[in-house]
XYZ file of C-alpha atoms in Angstrom:
563
model
C -20.493 -35.197 2.203
C -18.753 -34.596 5.529
C -17.039 -31.229 5.933
C -15.189 -29.671 8.818
C -14.326 -26.036 9.492
C -10.773 -24.966 8.689
C -10.249 -22.910 11.867
C -12.074 -21.420 14.800
C -11.945 -18.255 16.892
C -12.601 -18.042 20.596
C -11.638 -16.012 23.628
C -10.701 -19.296 25.392
C -9.550 -21.653 22.610
C -7.518 -23.987 24.837
C -10.630 -25.100 26.691
C -12.068 -26.481 23.457
C -9.217 -28.931 22.841
C -8.615 -32.437 24.203
C -6.288 -32.425 27.212
C -3.144 -33.848 25.476
C -3.465 -31.492 22.517
C -4.356 -28.655 24.875
C -1.002 -29.127 26.615
C 0.828 -29.456 23.275
C -0.686 -26.269 21.851
C -0.064 -24.396 25.069
C 3.594 -25.435 24.903
C 3.828 -24.187 21.342
C 2.156 -20.933 22.336
C 4.763 -20.346 25.029
C 7.481 -20.934 22.442
C 5.722 -18.936 19.715
C 8.214 -15.995 19.695
C 10.729 -18.474 18.281
C 8.693 -18.557 15.059
C 9.929 -15.041 14.246
C 6.604 -13.433 13.537
C 4.879 -15.534 10.922
C 1.220 -16.424 11.248
C -0.923 -18.691 9.116
C -3.025 -17.421 6.220
C -5.648 -14.666 6.502
C -4.739 -13.898 10.089
C -5.340 -10.459 11.517
C -4.789 -9.257 15.053
C -7.375 -7.321 17.019
C -6.136 -4.944 19.741
C -3.109 -7.140 20.392
C -0.726 -5.605 22.921
C 1.640 -8.524 22.283
C 1.834 -7.536 18.618
C 2.630 -3.931 19.547
C 5.247 -5.087 22.043
C 7.032 -7.192 19.417
C 6.188 -10.618 20.842
C 5.566 -11.874 17.289
C 8.636 -10.180 15.860
C 9.245 -6.707 14.508
C 7.321 -7.410 11.308
C 4.614 -10.093 11.681
C 3.609 -11.598 8.360
C 1.237 -14.158 6.904
C 2.104 -17.426 5.149
C 0.032 -19.725 2.941
C -0.123 -23.302 1.722
C -0.865 -22.265 -1.874
C 1.386 -19.222 -2.296
C 4.899 -18.080 -1.444
C 3.550 -14.648 -0.538
C 4.463 -13.318 2.912
C 2.411 -10.109 3.266
C 2.263 -8.072 6.448
C -0.241 -9.088 9.119
C -2.384 -6.199 10.369
C -3.109 -5.457 14.013
C -6.375 -3.498 14.184
C -5.693 -1.509 17.333
C -8.932 0.379 16.768
C -11.409 -1.953 15.001
C -14.251 -0.571 12.939
C -17.674 -0.675 14.544
C -19.731 -1.867 11.598
C -23.021 -1.256 13.370
C -22.463 2.514 13.310
C -19.942 3.112 10.495
C -19.458 2.139 6.886
C -16.606 2.317 4.392
C -16.455 3.209 0.731
C -16.150 0.309 -1.668
C -12.767 -0.727 -2.960
C -9.488 -2.346 -1.955
C -6.482 -1.044 -0.064
C -3.343 -0.417 -2.135
C -0.083 -0.117 -0.227
C 3.566 -1.140 -0.446
C 5.055 -1.960 2.962
C 8.848 -1.986 3.182
C 11.641 -1.705 5.720
C 14.359 -3.790 7.335
C 11.835 -5.926 9.237
C 9.288 -6.233 6.431
C 9.327 -9.830 5.208
C 8.141 -8.913 1.720
C 8.869 -5.298 0.693
C 6.529 -4.899 -2.259
C 3.154 -3.796 -3.541
C 0.122 -5.526 -2.040
C -3.630 -5.186 -2.398
C -5.722 -5.968 0.701
C -9.413 -5.960 1.417
C -10.719 -3.865 4.303
C -10.481 -6.911 6.592
C -6.693 -6.968 6.136
C -6.796 -10.061 3.892
C -4.480 -10.224 0.908
C -6.012 -9.820 -2.559
C -2.906 -9.498 -4.748
C 0.706 -10.316 -4.035
C 2.762 -7.923 -6.192
C 6.162 -9.104 -4.960
C 7.199 -9.910 -8.543
C 7.577 -6.138 -9.046
C 9.822 -5.657 -6.012
C 10.039 -2.803 -3.529
C 8.261 0.338 -4.655
C 6.700 3.613 -3.575
C 4.527 4.256 -6.630
C 1.535 1.896 -6.503
C -1.963 3.024 -7.428
C -4.807 2.762 -9.934
C -4.795 5.243 -12.828
C -7.056 5.609 -15.855
C -5.200 4.945 -19.104
C -6.941 4.849 -22.506
C -10.270 4.897 -20.699
C -9.608 1.815 -18.548
C -8.318 1.391 -14.983
C -4.713 0.226 -14.796
C -2.288 -0.401 -11.971
C 0.714 1.911 -12.065
C 3.736 0.445 -10.266
C 7.427 1.324 -10.302
C 9.983 -1.473 -10.497
C 13.757 -1.428 -10.501
C 16.786 -1.133 -8.264
C 16.441 1.181 -5.273
C 19.439 3.337 -4.391
C 18.049 4.963 -1.223
C 16.338 8.301 -0.522
C 13.479 7.473 -2.861
C 15.577 7.219 -6.025
C 16.747 4.337 -8.119
C 17.141 2.910 -11.582
C 13.992 1.472 -13.069
C 10.725 1.867 -14.918
C 7.076 2.645 -14.455
C 4.774 -0.189 -15.463
C 1.110 -0.054 -16.435
C -0.769 -3.295 -15.733
C -4.233 -4.086 -17.027
C -6.957 -5.907 -15.110
C -5.291 -9.221 -15.998
C -2.039 -7.987 -14.392
C -0.370 -7.950 -17.792
C 2.051 -5.131 -18.525
C 0.801 -2.955 -21.374
C 3.379 -0.158 -21.125
C 6.786 0.538 -19.584
C 8.528 3.907 -19.513
C 10.940 6.100 -17.580
C 12.225 9.675 -17.567
C 14.102 10.950 -20.589
C 16.472 13.720 -19.533
C 18.485 14.490 -22.638
C 21.012 17.180 -23.475
C 22.352 17.614 -19.936
C 25.580 16.657 -18.194
C 25.749 15.039 -14.775
C 24.114 12.056 -13.119
C 20.373 11.494 -13.322
C 18.190 9.182 -11.250
C 14.671 7.913 -11.618
C 12.585 9.000 -8.644
C 9.823 6.700 -7.490
C 8.195 9.140 -5.090
C 5.517 10.005 -7.607
C 3.987 9.178 -10.969
C 0.586 9.919 -12.492
C -1.346 9.459 -15.738
C -2.972 12.593 -17.127
C -6.377 12.869 -18.772
C -4.456 13.079 -22.076
C -2.949 9.616 -21.422
C 0.520 11.068 -20.917
C 2.803 10.128 -18.032
C 3.975 12.365 -15.213
C 6.981 11.338 -13.146
C 9.700 12.842 -11.017
C 13.475 12.521 -11.258
C 16.680 13.869 -9.747
C 19.656 15.437 -11.484
C 23.055 16.117 -9.876
C 24.347 19.392 -11.292
C 27.306 21.668 -10.620
C 26.195 24.634 -8.534
C 27.753 27.534 -6.659
C 26.656 26.866 -3.090
C 28.733 29.582 -1.412
C 25.714 31.899 -0.872
C 24.158 29.112 1.216
C 27.193 28.163 3.290
C 28.513 25.493 0.940
C 31.417 25.240 -1.509
C 31.557 27.444 -4.595
C 32.243 24.353 -6.702
C 29.411 22.396 -5.195
C 26.730 19.977 -6.268
C 22.970 20.283 -6.172
C 20.589 17.314 -6.125
C 18.063 19.060 -8.333
C 14.398 18.016 -8.369
C 12.893 17.420 -11.806
C 9.493 16.434 -13.121
C 8.588 15.448 -16.623
C 5.519 14.828 -18.740
C 6.128 12.368 -21.550
C 4.480 10.312 -24.242
C 4.040 6.861 -22.715
C 4.206 5.029 -26.037
C 7.245 6.727 -27.551
C 8.993 7.984 -24.420
C 9.212 11.452 -25.971
C 9.496 14.263 -23.371
C 6.655 16.754 -23.639
C 7.530 19.035 -20.709
C 10.489 19.110 -18.313
C 10.841 21.300 -15.219
C 13.938 21.821 -13.039
C 13.411 23.242 -9.541
C 16.672 25.223 -9.539
C 15.523 27.222 -12.598
C 12.574 28.589 -10.631
C 13.145 28.295 -6.849
C 16.167 29.732 -5.073
C 17.608 27.401 -2.391
C 17.334 30.224 0.164
C 13.554 29.606 0.251
C 13.944 26.118 1.638
C 14.539 24.631 5.081
C 16.804 21.617 4.656
C 20.121 23.013 5.921
C 23.135 22.386 3.728
C 25.329 21.530 6.712
C 28.533 19.916 5.466
C 26.882 18.669 2.261
C 27.209 19.739 -1.341
C 30.949 19.135 -1.634
C 30.724 15.982 -3.742
C 28.271 14.166 -5.963
C 27.695 11.662 -3.151
C 26.684 14.528 -0.845
C 24.814 16.697 -3.343
C 22.411 19.048 -1.562
C 18.771 17.960 -1.910
C 17.395 21.421 -1.206
C 13.952 21.044 -2.845
C 12.865 17.371 -2.689
C 9.826 17.072 -4.923
C 7.389 14.402 -3.734
C 4.007 14.867 -5.420
C 2.668 16.128 -8.724
C -0.587 16.284 -10.612
C -1.894 18.073 -13.662
C -5.150 20.020 -13.669
C -7.610 20.156 -16.542
C -6.172 23.518 -17.671
C -2.769 21.898 -18.190
C -1.103 23.487 -15.165
C 0.786 21.490 -12.546
C 0.513 21.189 -8.763
C 3.721 20.038 -7.062
C 4.894 19.633 -3.467
C 8.377 20.474 -2.200
C 9.066 18.712 1.091
C 12.170 20.725 1.941
C 10.626 24.105 1.078
C 7.401 23.462 3.059
C 5.596 24.707 -0.062
C 3.005 23.578 -2.574
C 3.561 25.257 -5.966
C 1.123 25.857 -8.795
C 2.952 26.065 -12.126
C 2.091 27.348 -15.566
C 1.804 24.333 -17.853
C 3.389 26.146 -20.788
C 6.568 27.721 -19.418
C 6.774 26.303 -15.870
C 6.620 29.695 -14.191
C 5.254 29.737 -10.640
C 1.676 31.048 -10.524
C 1.429 30.891 -6.734
C 2.995 29.334 -3.649
C 1.117 27.921 -0.672
C 3.013 27.708 2.612
C 6.704 28.093 3.274
C 8.855 31.210 3.379
C 7.149 33.206 0.627
C 3.542 32.039 0.619
C 1.153 33.764 -1.776
C -1.621 32.998 0.709
C -2.333 34.060 4.257
C -2.376 30.765 6.154
C -5.232 30.451 8.640
C -5.109 28.904 12.111
C -3.864 25.337 11.905
C -3.364 25.473 8.123
C 0.430 25.644 8.174
C 2.497 22.508 7.612
C 6.111 21.351 7.227
C 8.012 18.504 5.523
C 4.707 17.623 3.797
C 3.689 14.946 1.278
C 0.882 14.046 -1.136
C -0.784 17.331 -2.141
C -3.985 16.518 -4.039
C -6.818 18.638 -5.400
C -10.284 17.599 -4.288
C -12.307 20.367 -5.979
C -11.187 23.448 -7.896
C -12.624 26.421 -9.760
C -11.380 29.936 -10.439
C -12.332 31.300 -7.012
C -12.222 28.375 -4.590
C -10.591 24.971 -4.168
C -10.148 22.217 -1.618
C -7.080 20.075 -1.153
C -5.807 17.190 0.976
C -2.240 17.101 2.277
C -0.126 15.047 4.664
C 1.654 17.262 7.203
C 4.690 15.351 8.478
C 5.565 18.192 10.898
C 9.074 16.832 11.248
C 12.020 15.052 9.673
C 14.547 12.662 11.260
C 14.834 14.227 14.694
C 13.724 17.749 13.771
C 10.163 18.022 15.049
C 8.125 21.167 14.453
C 4.976 19.858 16.136
C 4.106 17.085 18.563
C 2.255 15.084 15.908
C 1.897 14.612 12.180
C -1.551 15.291 10.726
C -3.708 14.711 7.729
C -5.051 18.032 6.430
C -8.126 19.064 4.481
C -7.674 22.655 3.316
C -9.757 25.309 1.534
C -8.064 27.810 -0.782
C -9.808 31.124 -1.474
C -8.329 32.652 -4.654
C -10.237 35.911 -4.205
C -8.959 36.712 -0.730
C -5.805 34.583 -1.142
C -6.359 32.790 2.148
C -6.081 29.156 3.222
C -8.452 27.738 5.833
C -8.164 24.477 7.742
C -11.363 22.494 7.194
C -10.329 19.359 9.060
C -7.209 17.858 10.572
C -6.701 14.163 11.267
C -4.625 13.100 14.266
C -2.863 9.708 14.451
C -3.942 7.033 16.894
C -0.552 7.080 18.628
C -0.118 10.868 18.424
C 3.417 10.999 17.078
C 5.527 12.481 14.280
C 6.070 10.516 11.087
C 9.497 11.572 9.871
C 8.900 10.784 6.211
C 6.299 9.636 3.660
C 2.529 9.633 4.206
C -0.750 10.153 2.356
C -4.308 11.455 2.699
C -7.116 10.340 0.402
C -10.672 11.662 0.570
C -13.105 8.777 0.069
C -16.309 8.924 -2.026
C -18.416 8.683 1.150
C -16.605 11.634 2.773
C -14.218 9.614 4.942
C -10.479 10.253 4.973
C -7.983 7.393 4.554
C -4.524 8.183 5.946
C -1.239 6.343 5.604
C 1.285 7.413 8.226
C 4.381 6.707 6.143
C 7.449 6.138 8.307
C 5.181 5.087 11.166
C 3.685 1.641 10.346
C 0.050 2.692 10.724
C -3.044 3.157 8.590
C -6.185 4.985 9.744
C -9.576 6.042 8.495
C -11.663 8.966 9.746
C -15.186 10.260 9.286
C -15.775 13.570 7.508
C -15.717 15.267 10.923
C -12.386 13.739 11.952
C -13.667 10.885 14.137
C -11.268 7.930 14.112
C -13.149 4.965 12.598
C -10.365 2.371 12.542
C -6.602 2.199 12.848
C -4.230 -0.658 12.082
C -0.515 -1.210 12.410
C 1.472 -3.397 10.034
C 4.629 -3.771 12.100
C 6.400 -2.674 15.229
C 7.459 0.957 15.450
C 11.179 1.591 15.008
C 13.743 3.180 12.737
C 13.210 1.832 9.209
C 11.713 -1.395 10.591
C 8.391 -1.111 8.774
C 7.070 1.749 6.683
C 4.873 2.401 3.643
C 4.899 5.425 1.388
C 1.130 5.606 0.954
C -2.176 3.892 1.681
C -4.870 4.383 -0.962
C -8.227 2.806 -1.748
C -9.490 2.077 -5.263
C -12.261 0.132 -6.912
C -10.545 -2.619 -8.851
C -11.543 -5.750 -10.742
C -8.755 -8.311 -10.989
C -8.973 -10.996 -13.680
C -5.730 -13.010 -13.512
C -4.903 -15.324 -16.392
C -2.922 -17.799 -14.297
C -5.099 -20.595 -12.856
C -6.010 -20.739 -9.164
C -3.593 -22.562 -6.851
C -4.531 -25.703 -4.944
C -2.917 -27.816 -2.251
C -4.506 -30.943 -0.771
C -3.208 -32.266 2.544
C -4.336 -35.749 3.553
C -4.326 -36.806 7.174
C -1.962 -39.670 8.003
C -4.420 -41.172 10.475
C -7.850 -40.713 8.871
C -9.707 -40.271 5.610
C -9.795 -36.510 5.993
C -8.215 -34.294 3.346
C -7.823 -30.549 3.762
C -8.273 -28.295 0.745
C -6.316 -25.028 0.465
C -7.150 -22.853 -2.555
C -6.324 -19.296 -3.625
C -6.140 -17.162 -6.758
C -3.665 -14.310 -6.646
C -5.251 -11.023 -7.723
C -8.756 -12.317 -8.366
C -11.628 -10.168 -7.079
C -14.576 -11.959 -8.719
C -14.707 -15.370 -7.028
C -17.500 -15.804 -4.506
C -17.489 -19.601 -4.160
C -15.111 -22.500 -4.678
C -16.461 -25.739 -6.146
C -14.662 -28.986 -5.266
C -14.784 -31.514 -8.113
C -13.525 -35.090 -8.385
C -12.423 -37.156 -11.394
C -10.940 -40.554 -12.171
C -8.005 -39.176 -14.215
C -5.930 -36.002 -14.458
C -7.784 -34.780 -17.557
C -10.971 -34.299 -15.544
C -13.068 -35.642 -18.412
C -15.532 -37.327 -16.038
C -15.395 -34.682 -13.321
C -18.285 -34.452 -10.887
C -19.195 -31.633 -8.520
C -18.768 -32.552 -4.856
C -19.178 -29.409 -2.766
C -19.392 -25.600 -2.831
C -17.513 -23.511 -0.257
C -17.855 -19.731 0.156
C -14.676 -17.800 -0.467
C -12.935 -16.713 2.717
C -9.981 -14.333 2.636
C -7.035 -14.920 0.328
C -6.762 -18.657 0.948
C -9.972 -20.614 1.518
C -9.629 -23.835 3.534
C -12.057 -26.687 4.157
C -11.887 -30.427 4.853
C -13.632 -33.378 3.198
C -13.825 -37.135 3.736
C -12.211 -39.164 0.938
C -13.936 -42.332 2.114
C -17.291 -40.769 1.282
C -16.024 -39.053 -1.875
C -13.215 -41.221 -3.228
C -11.689 -40.068 -6.514
C -8.229 -40.378 -7.993
C -7.948 -36.664 -8.743
C -9.439 -33.471 -7.403
C -9.642 -29.862 -8.551
C -11.347 -26.696 -7.387
C -13.276 -24.382 -9.672
C -13.860 -20.649 -9.085
C -17.459 -19.456 -9.308
C -18.806 -15.917 -9.522
C -21.867 -14.670 -7.649
C -23.949 -15.798 -10.646
C -22.229 -19.225 -10.686
C -20.218 -18.400 -13.806
C -17.084 -20.528 -14.081
C -14.087 -18.204 -13.813
C -11.141 -20.578 -13.602
C -10.042 -23.984 -12.375
C -7.001 -25.433 -10.645
C -5.074 -28.337 -12.136
C -6.302 -31.792 -11.151
C -4.156 -33.295 -8.422
C -4.077 -36.145 -5.909
C -4.121 -35.613 -2.165
C -0.771 -36.224 -0.490
C -0.097 -37.514 2.982
C 2.425 -35.574 5.043
C 2.169 -37.222 8.463
C 3.902 -35.396 11.276
C 4.363 -32.265 9.155
C 0.594 -32.023 8.796
C 0.209 -32.346 12.539
C 2.736 -29.600 13.222
C 1.208 -27.261 10.659
C -2.214 -27.866 12.146
C -0.915 -27.223 15.633
C 0.759 -23.992 14.548
C -2.478 -22.946 12.863
C -4.224 -23.376 16.204
C -1.481 -21.307 17.849
C -2.008 -18.602 15.244
C -5.700 -18.525 16.089
C -4.867 -18.115 19.759
C -2.349 -15.364 19.108
C -4.417 -13.521 16.545
C -7.665 -13.470 18.580
C -10.020 -12.752 15.714
C -13.294 -11.387 17.034
C -15.833 -12.323 14.389
C -18.080 -9.364 15.229
C -15.275 -6.823 15.210
C -13.176 -7.695 12.192
C -13.296 -4.848 9.702
């Protein structure tokens, strides 16, 4: 069997082409900005100043032969040095969005920046992570209609390893008057298999003590624990019942006079429940992390802000923060990660946002900075963001409003940093970047496209399987009819990225129908594409091939540096 590689990478790719095609590809390269930022499948950029400058558009994205997915294309401005550093196992879970993001939705990537799962069927979201439910890992993803400012109308969905929805639920605020909104800043699953989620409630409120109207409106932060199966509320907490607006830093200005301008004084943006049943929540606009009694909701202590229960050590203070998470905790000592935005929409308290790793001493009531994590481009992210401590001690940071992801060693050394779009107001952003171990077992069959050359016996195979994490090899098989009853194995190709591509000679292996079978590392058959014939597409094939070569030139994949 004769096979040919699907693509190549070189520092000087033009020199490898015949002179006429060299000129043709060079011409396309010069005109490449006209293609508005798309690159061919499994393309990543390495230290591309053109990417950063917007030569490939404000939001470069990938396209495929076998899928309609258009995920972001990463530019690894600081590639990982694999000879000296290693990463924890798992996949990257993130949900890029913004006015220049081609596909605002949940996506799973591997650490090379290659797509694993296209979650665009669930739409734009902020909540996207793996949670344990009934003893098994599930994807938790919010879906619905976004209304701006992190609120909308929709549901939380729990998906099993086959990407099938096993539960759907939303907040249940009963017995109150006024408008309520689902909030997709945060949702969790507790160890009791109950759901935690946040919401907002517009309520009448006398705002005159804070410089607003006496008949004003408050955009009250709410969180709720509920029974996932029945939707029954188990615990509901309203910020205004426990925290006076005078403690917070988001000025009322001219707001609060109507329901459309209700004052969002508190702005809840993270929540988790501890084993003792208490709750840890973060208030962005109060610069405070609160620890609440799980029975009556009373505040047990406050960390940061105007009335901190703790003395904050050097470098431990923060503002406009996100994503407070326990790492360890006992009665006397705890550690926590936190994303310090240090600013909001033009109001900058520091010169840079940071990831924080903090130690809380409950005996002395002090907070110590253990490690801070500084962004590659040393700037303030005005909203969103996350910090996740990895099993190997690394820290994974998503920079929220700034389209960057980074990973650091336990001592704060930058290991790698990637951008997923050009910096600009609402162009490209992502609420969080998290890593989880995940096994995807989709029930839909793999996708196959065969492209036959118009001038030779060569046929190119493109194959992918959205969400699958088990396939190690693809097996090309041929048959005389579409049933595949007399199918014969022709060739095995190692999986490469989201869409694997290789070429075979139909003159040597002539069959009426072809399919590709997915094989595990132990050669177990996992799934198979439908049997299909190769189709000739003439000039279109030539243009696609030429653009693929252009993508290789633009992307500049260094095989020894790719993460």
